[in-house]
Amino acid sequence: MVGWIKVAGSRSEKLINEGVELHREIFEDIRKSHEEWKLAHCMFEEAIEQDQIDYAIFTLEAAERRYQMHLRRAKQCGISGSTQECVYDTPYSNLSKRMEG
């Protein structure tokens, strides 16, 4: 019986570790996709020629969709957290300041 309890304990510990690892992976994917989105937005702002603009739009839309995909994945896994840091860190955060100045 003691052996069975040890096996059951190690299984539950393994499941907990797998859950923690999954959460880390999801958070890392969200962070990376958010960074890609910010870079794509900067590329869009820097684009001059029509081909550059078209490519920047394509890249920006893909980055936005990837970011949304990872956020949905986190929601499906029951992961919640504050998006406040991401929202205030977006390229749009200083848009009103740029419009005024």
Short mmCIF file of N, CA and C in Angstrom, two decimals:
data_model
loop_
_atom_site.label_atom_id
_atom_site.label_comp_id
_atom_site.label_asym_id
_atom_site.label_seq_id
_atom_site.Cartn_x
_atom_site.Cartn_y
_atom_site.Cartn_z
N MET A 1 0.82 -1.19 0.00
CA MET A 1 0.00 0.00 0.00
C MET A 1 0.86 1.24 0.00
N VAL A 2 1.93 1.24 0.77
CA VAL A 2 2.81 2.39 0.82
C VAL A 2 3.41 2.64 -0.56
N GLY A 3 3.76 1.57 -1.28
CA GLY A 3 4.30 1.70 -2.63
C GLY A 3 3.29 2.34 -3.57
N TRP A 4 2.02 2.00 -3.44
CA TRP A 4 0.98 2.58 -4.29
C TRP A 4 0.83 4.07 -4.01
N ILE A 5 0.89 4.45 -2.75
CA ILE A 5 0.78 5.86 -2.37
C ILE A 5 1.95 6.65 -2.96
N LYS A 6 3.15 6.06 -2.92
CA LYS A 6 4.31 6.75 -3.49
C LYS A 6 4.14 6.93 -5.00
N VAL A 7 3.64 5.90 -5.67
CA VAL A 7 3.41 5.98 -7.12
C VAL A 7 2.36 7.04 -7.42
N ALA A 8 1.26 7.04 -6.66
CA ALA A 8 0.21 8.03 -6.87
C ALA A 8 0.73 9.43 -6.60
N GLY A 9 1.56 9.58 -5.58
CA GLY A 9 2.15 10.88 -5.26
C GLY A 9 3.07 11.36 -6.36
N SER A 10 3.88 10.46 -6.91
CA SER A 10 4.79 10.87 -7.98
C SER A 10 4.02 11.21 -9.25
N ARG A 11 2.91 10.53 -9.50
CA ARG A 11 2.08 10.86 -10.67
C ARG A 11 1.47 12.24 -10.53
N SER A 12 0.94 12.54 -9.35
CA SER A 12 0.32 13.86 -9.17
C SER A 12 1.38 14.95 -9.23
N GLU A 13 2.57 14.67 -8.70
CA GLU A 13 3.66 15.64 -8.79
C GLU A 13 4.06 15.87 -10.25
N LYS A 14 4.08 14.79 -11.02
CA LYS A 14 4.41 14.89 -12.44
C LYS A 14 3.36 15.72 -13.17
N LEU A 15 2.08 15.51 -12.85
CA LEU A 15 1.01 16.29 -13.48
C LEU A 15 1.11 17.77 -13.12
N ILE A 16 1.44 18.06 -11.89
CA ILE A 16 1.61 19.45 -11.47
C ILE A 16 2.76 20.08 -12.22
N ASN A 17 3.89 19.38 -12.32
CA ASN A 17 5.05 19.91 -13.03
C ASN A 17 4.73 20.14 -14.51
N GLU A 18 3.98 19.22 -15.11
CA GLU A 18 3.58 19.38 -16.51
C GLU A 18 2.68 20.59 -16.68
N GLY A 19 1.78 20.82 -15.72
CA GLY A 19 0.89 21.99 -15.76
C GLY A 19 1.66 23.28 -15.64
N VAL A 20 2.63 23.31 -14.75
CA VAL A 20 3.46 24.50 -14.57
C VAL A 20 4.27 24.76 -15.84
N GLU A 21 4.80 23.72 -16.41
CA GLU A 21 5.58 23.86 -17.65
C GLU A 21 4.70 24.37 -18.80
N LEU A 22 3.48 23.87 -18.88
CA LEU A 22 2.55 24.32 -19.91
C LEU A 22 2.25 25.81 -19.73
N HIS A 23 2.03 26.24 -18.51
CA HIS A 23 1.76 27.66 -18.25
C HIS A 23 2.97 28.51 -18.64
N ARG A 24 4.15 28.06 -18.30
CA ARG A 24 5.36 28.81 -18.69
C ARG A 24 5.47 28.92 -20.20
N GLU A 25 5.20 27.81 -20.88
CA GLU A 25 5.27 27.79 -22.34
C GLU A 25 4.26 28.77 -22.95
N ILE A 26 3.05 28.77 -22.42
CA ILE A 26 2.01 29.67 -22.95
C ILE A 26 2.39 31.12 -22.69
N PHE A 27 2.84 31.44 -21.49
CA PHE A 27 3.24 32.81 -21.19
C PHE A 27 4.41 33.25 -22.07
N GLU A 28 5.35 32.36 -22.32
CA GLU A 28 6.48 32.69 -23.18
C GLU A 28 6.02 32.91 -24.61
N ASP A 29 5.09 32.09 -25.09
CA ASP A 29 4.54 32.29 -26.44
C ASP A 29 3.82 33.62 -26.55
N ILE A 30 3.07 33.99 -25.52
CA ILE A 30 2.38 35.28 -25.51
C ILE A 30 3.38 36.42 -25.54
N ARG A 31 4.42 36.31 -24.71
CA ARG A 31 5.43 37.37 -24.66
C ARG A 31 6.13 37.52 -26.01
N LYS A 32 6.52 36.40 -26.61
CA LYS A 32 7.21 36.45 -27.90
C LYS A 32 6.32 37.02 -28.99
N SER A 33 5.08 36.57 -29.03
CA SER A 33 4.18 37.05 -30.08
C SER A 33 3.87 38.53 -29.89
N HIS A 34 3.83 39.00 -28.65
CA HIS A 34 3.62 40.43 -28.40
C HIS A 34 4.82 41.23 -28.89
N GLU A 35 6.01 40.73 -28.65
CA GLU A 35 7.22 41.39 -29.15
C GLU A 35 7.24 41.43 -30.68
N GLU A 36 6.85 40.33 -31.31
CA GLU A 36 6.77 40.29 -32.78
C GLU A 36 5.77 41.31 -33.29
N TRP A 37 4.65 41.44 -32.58
CA TRP A 37 3.64 42.42 -32.97
C TRP A 37 4.19 43.84 -32.88
N LYS A 38 4.91 44.13 -31.80
CA LYS A 38 5.50 45.47 -31.66
C LYS A 38 6.51 45.74 -32.77
N LEU A 39 7.34 44.76 -33.10
CA LEU A 39 8.31 44.93 -34.18
C LEU A 39 7.63 45.14 -35.52
N ALA A 40 6.56 44.38 -35.77
CA ALA A 40 5.81 44.53 -37.02
C ALA A 40 5.19 45.91 -37.11
N HIS A 41 4.71 46.43 -35.99
CA HIS A 41 4.13 47.77 -35.99
C HIS A 41 5.20 48.82 -36.30
N CYS A 42 6.37 48.65 -35.73
CA CYS A 42 7.47 49.58 -36.02
C CYS A 42 7.86 49.51 -37.50
N MET A 43 7.88 48.30 -38.06
CA MET A 43 8.20 48.14 -39.47
C MET A 43 7.15 48.85 -40.32
N PHE A 44 5.89 48.78 -39.92
CA PHE A 44 4.83 49.46 -40.65
C PHE A 44 5.03 50.98 -40.61
N GLU A 45 5.39 51.50 -39.45
CA GLU A 45 5.62 52.95 -39.32
C GLU A 45 6.80 53.42 -40.16
N GLU A 46 7.78 52.56 -40.36
CA GLU A 46 8.99 52.91 -41.11
C GLU A 46 8.84 52.70 -42.62
N ALA A 47 7.81 52.00 -43.05
CA ALA A 47 7.65 51.67 -44.47
C ALA A 47 7.44 52.93 -45.30
N ILE A 48 8.07 52.96 -46.48
CA ILE A 48 7.99 54.14 -47.34
C ILE A 48 7.35 53.78 -48.68
N GLU A 49 7.91 52.82 -49.37
CA GLU A 49 7.40 52.43 -50.68
C GLU A 49 6.19 51.53 -50.56
N GLN A 50 5.41 51.45 -51.64
CA GLN A 50 4.18 50.67 -51.61
C GLN A 50 4.44 49.20 -51.30
N ASP A 51 5.50 48.61 -51.87
CA ASP A 51 5.82 47.21 -51.57
C ASP A 51 6.16 47.02 -50.09
N GLN A 52 6.88 47.96 -49.52
CA GLN A 52 7.22 47.88 -48.10
C GLN A 52 5.97 48.00 -47.23
N ILE A 53 5.08 48.89 -47.63
CA ILE A 53 3.84 49.07 -46.88
C ILE A 53 2.99 47.80 -46.94
N ASP A 54 2.86 47.23 -48.14
CA ASP A 54 2.08 46.00 -48.29
C ASP A 54 2.65 44.87 -47.44
N TYR A 55 3.98 44.72 -47.50
CA TYR A 55 4.63 43.67 -46.71
C TYR A 55 4.45 43.93 -45.21
N ALA A 56 4.58 45.19 -44.80
CA ALA A 56 4.43 45.53 -43.39
C ALA A 56 3.01 45.24 -42.90
N ILE A 57 2.02 45.53 -43.73
CA ILE A 57 0.63 45.25 -43.36
C ILE A 57 0.42 43.74 -43.21
N PHE A 58 0.93 42.98 -44.16
CA PHE A 58 0.82 41.52 -44.10
C PHE A 58 1.48 40.99 -42.82
N THR A 59 2.67 41.47 -42.52
CA THR A 59 3.40 41.03 -41.33
C THR A 59 2.67 41.43 -40.06
N LEU A 60 2.15 42.65 -40.04
CA LEU A 60 1.43 43.14 -38.86
C LEU A 60 0.17 42.32 -38.61
N GLU A 61 -0.59 42.04 -39.65
CA GLU A 61 -1.80 41.23 -39.48
C GLU A 61 -1.47 39.83 -38.98
N ALA A 62 -0.41 39.24 -39.54
CA ALA A 62 -0.01 37.90 -39.09
C ALA A 62 0.42 37.92 -37.63
N ALA A 63 1.16 38.94 -37.23
CA ALA A 63 1.62 39.04 -35.84
C ALA A 63 0.43 39.23 -34.90
N GLU A 64 -0.54 40.04 -35.31
CA GLU A 64 -1.73 40.26 -34.48
C GLU A 64 -2.51 38.95 -34.30
N ARG A 65 -2.66 38.21 -35.37
CA ARG A 65 -3.40 36.94 -35.29
C ARG A 65 -2.67 35.92 -34.43
N ARG A 66 -1.35 35.89 -34.54
CA ARG A 66 -0.56 34.96 -33.71
C ARG A 66 -0.71 35.32 -32.24
N TYR A 67 -0.66 36.62 -31.93
CA TYR A 67 -0.82 37.09 -30.55
C TYR A 67 -2.21 36.71 -30.02
N GLN A 68 -3.26 36.94 -30.82
CA GLN A 68 -4.61 36.59 -30.41
C GLN A 68 -4.77 35.09 -30.22
N MET A 69 -4.12 34.31 -31.08
CA MET A 69 -4.17 32.85 -30.98
C MET A 69 -3.61 32.39 -29.64
N HIS A 70 -2.48 32.96 -29.24
CA HIS A 70 -1.87 32.56 -27.96
C HIS A 70 -2.71 33.02 -26.78
N LEU A 71 -3.35 34.18 -26.89
CA LEU A 71 -4.23 34.63 -25.82
C LEU A 71 -5.44 33.71 -25.68
N ARG A 72 -6.01 33.28 -26.81
CA ARG A 72 -7.12 32.33 -26.77
C ARG A 72 -6.69 31.01 -26.15
N ARG A 73 -5.50 30.56 -26.49
CA ARG A 73 -4.97 29.30 -25.93
C ARG A 73 -4.87 29.42 -24.41
N ALA A 74 -4.39 30.55 -23.93
CA ALA A 74 -4.29 30.75 -22.48
C ALA A 74 -5.67 30.73 -21.84
N LYS A 75 -6.63 31.37 -22.49
CA LYS A 75 -7.99 31.40 -21.95
C LYS A 75 -8.58 29.99 -21.90
N GLN A 76 -8.35 29.20 -22.95
CA GLN A 76 -8.86 27.83 -22.99
C GLN A 76 -8.24 26.96 -21.90
N CYS A 77 -7.00 27.26 -21.53
CA CYS A 77 -6.33 26.49 -20.48
C CYS A 77 -6.66 27.02 -19.09
N GLY A 78 -7.48 28.06 -19.02
CA GLY A 78 -7.88 28.61 -17.73
C GLY A 78 -6.84 29.52 -17.11
N ILE A 79 -5.92 30.01 -17.93
CA ILE A 79 -4.88 30.90 -17.42
C ILE A 79 -5.40 32.32 -17.51
N SER A 80 -5.29 33.04 -16.42
CA SER A 80 -5.70 34.43 -16.43
C SER A 80 -4.56 35.27 -15.86
N GLY A 81 -4.54 36.49 -16.26
CA GLY A 81 -3.51 37.39 -15.77
C GLY A 81 -3.81 38.79 -16.22
N SER A 82 -3.00 39.70 -15.80
CA SER A 82 -3.19 41.10 -16.15
C SER A 82 -2.58 41.39 -17.51
N THR A 83 -3.36 42.04 -18.36
CA THR A 83 -2.84 42.47 -19.65
C THR A 83 -2.47 43.94 -19.61
N GLN A 84 -2.56 44.54 -18.44
CA GLN A 84 -2.31 45.97 -18.30
C GLN A 84 -0.92 46.35 -18.79
N GLU A 85 0.09 45.56 -18.45
CA GLU A 85 1.45 45.88 -18.87
C GLU A 85 1.55 45.83 -20.39
N CYS A 86 0.93 44.86 -21.02
CA CYS A 86 0.98 44.74 -22.47
C CYS A 86 0.26 45.91 -23.13
N VAL A 87 -0.89 46.28 -22.58
CA VAL A 87 -1.68 47.36 -23.18
C VAL A 87 -0.91 48.67 -23.13
N TYR A 88 -0.30 48.96 -21.99
CA TYR A 88 0.42 50.22 -21.87
C TYR A 88 1.76 50.20 -22.57
N ASP A 89 2.19 49.04 -23.03
CA ASP A 89 3.47 48.90 -23.69
C ASP A 89 3.33 48.80 -25.21
N THR A 90 2.12 48.97 -25.72
CA THR A 90 1.91 48.84 -27.15
C THR A 90 2.34 50.09 -27.89
N PRO A 91 2.61 49.99 -29.18
CA PRO A 91 2.97 51.17 -29.96
C PRO A 91 1.87 52.22 -29.99
N TYR A 92 0.62 51.82 -29.71
CA TYR A 92 -0.48 52.77 -29.73
C TYR A 92 -0.55 53.61 -28.46
N SER A 93 0.22 53.26 -27.44
CA SER A 93 0.08 53.93 -26.16
C SER A 93 0.44 55.41 -26.23
N ASN A 94 1.34 55.79 -27.11
CA ASN A 94 1.74 57.18 -27.23
C ASN A 94 1.10 57.86 -28.43
N LEU A 95 0.09 57.24 -29.00
CA LEU A 95 -0.53 57.78 -30.21
C LEU A 95 -1.12 59.15 -29.96
N SER A 96 -1.82 59.34 -28.85
CA SER A 96 -2.44 60.63 -28.58
C SER A 96 -1.38 61.71 -28.37
N LYS A 97 -0.26 61.33 -27.76
CA LYS A 97 0.83 62.30 -27.57
C LYS A 97 1.42 62.71 -28.90
N ARG A 98 1.56 61.74 -29.82
CA ARG A 98 2.11 62.04 -31.14
C ARG A 98 1.15 62.93 -31.93
N MET A 99 -0.15 62.71 -31.78
CA MET A 99 -1.15 63.48 -32.52
C MET A 99 -1.15 64.93 -32.03
N GLU A 100 -0.95 65.14 -30.72
CA GLU A 100 -0.95 66.48 -30.17
C GLU A 100 0.28 67.26 -30.57
N GLY A 101 1.43 66.57 -30.59
CA GLY A 101 2.72 67.25 -30.81
C GLY A 101 3.13 67.39 -32.19
#
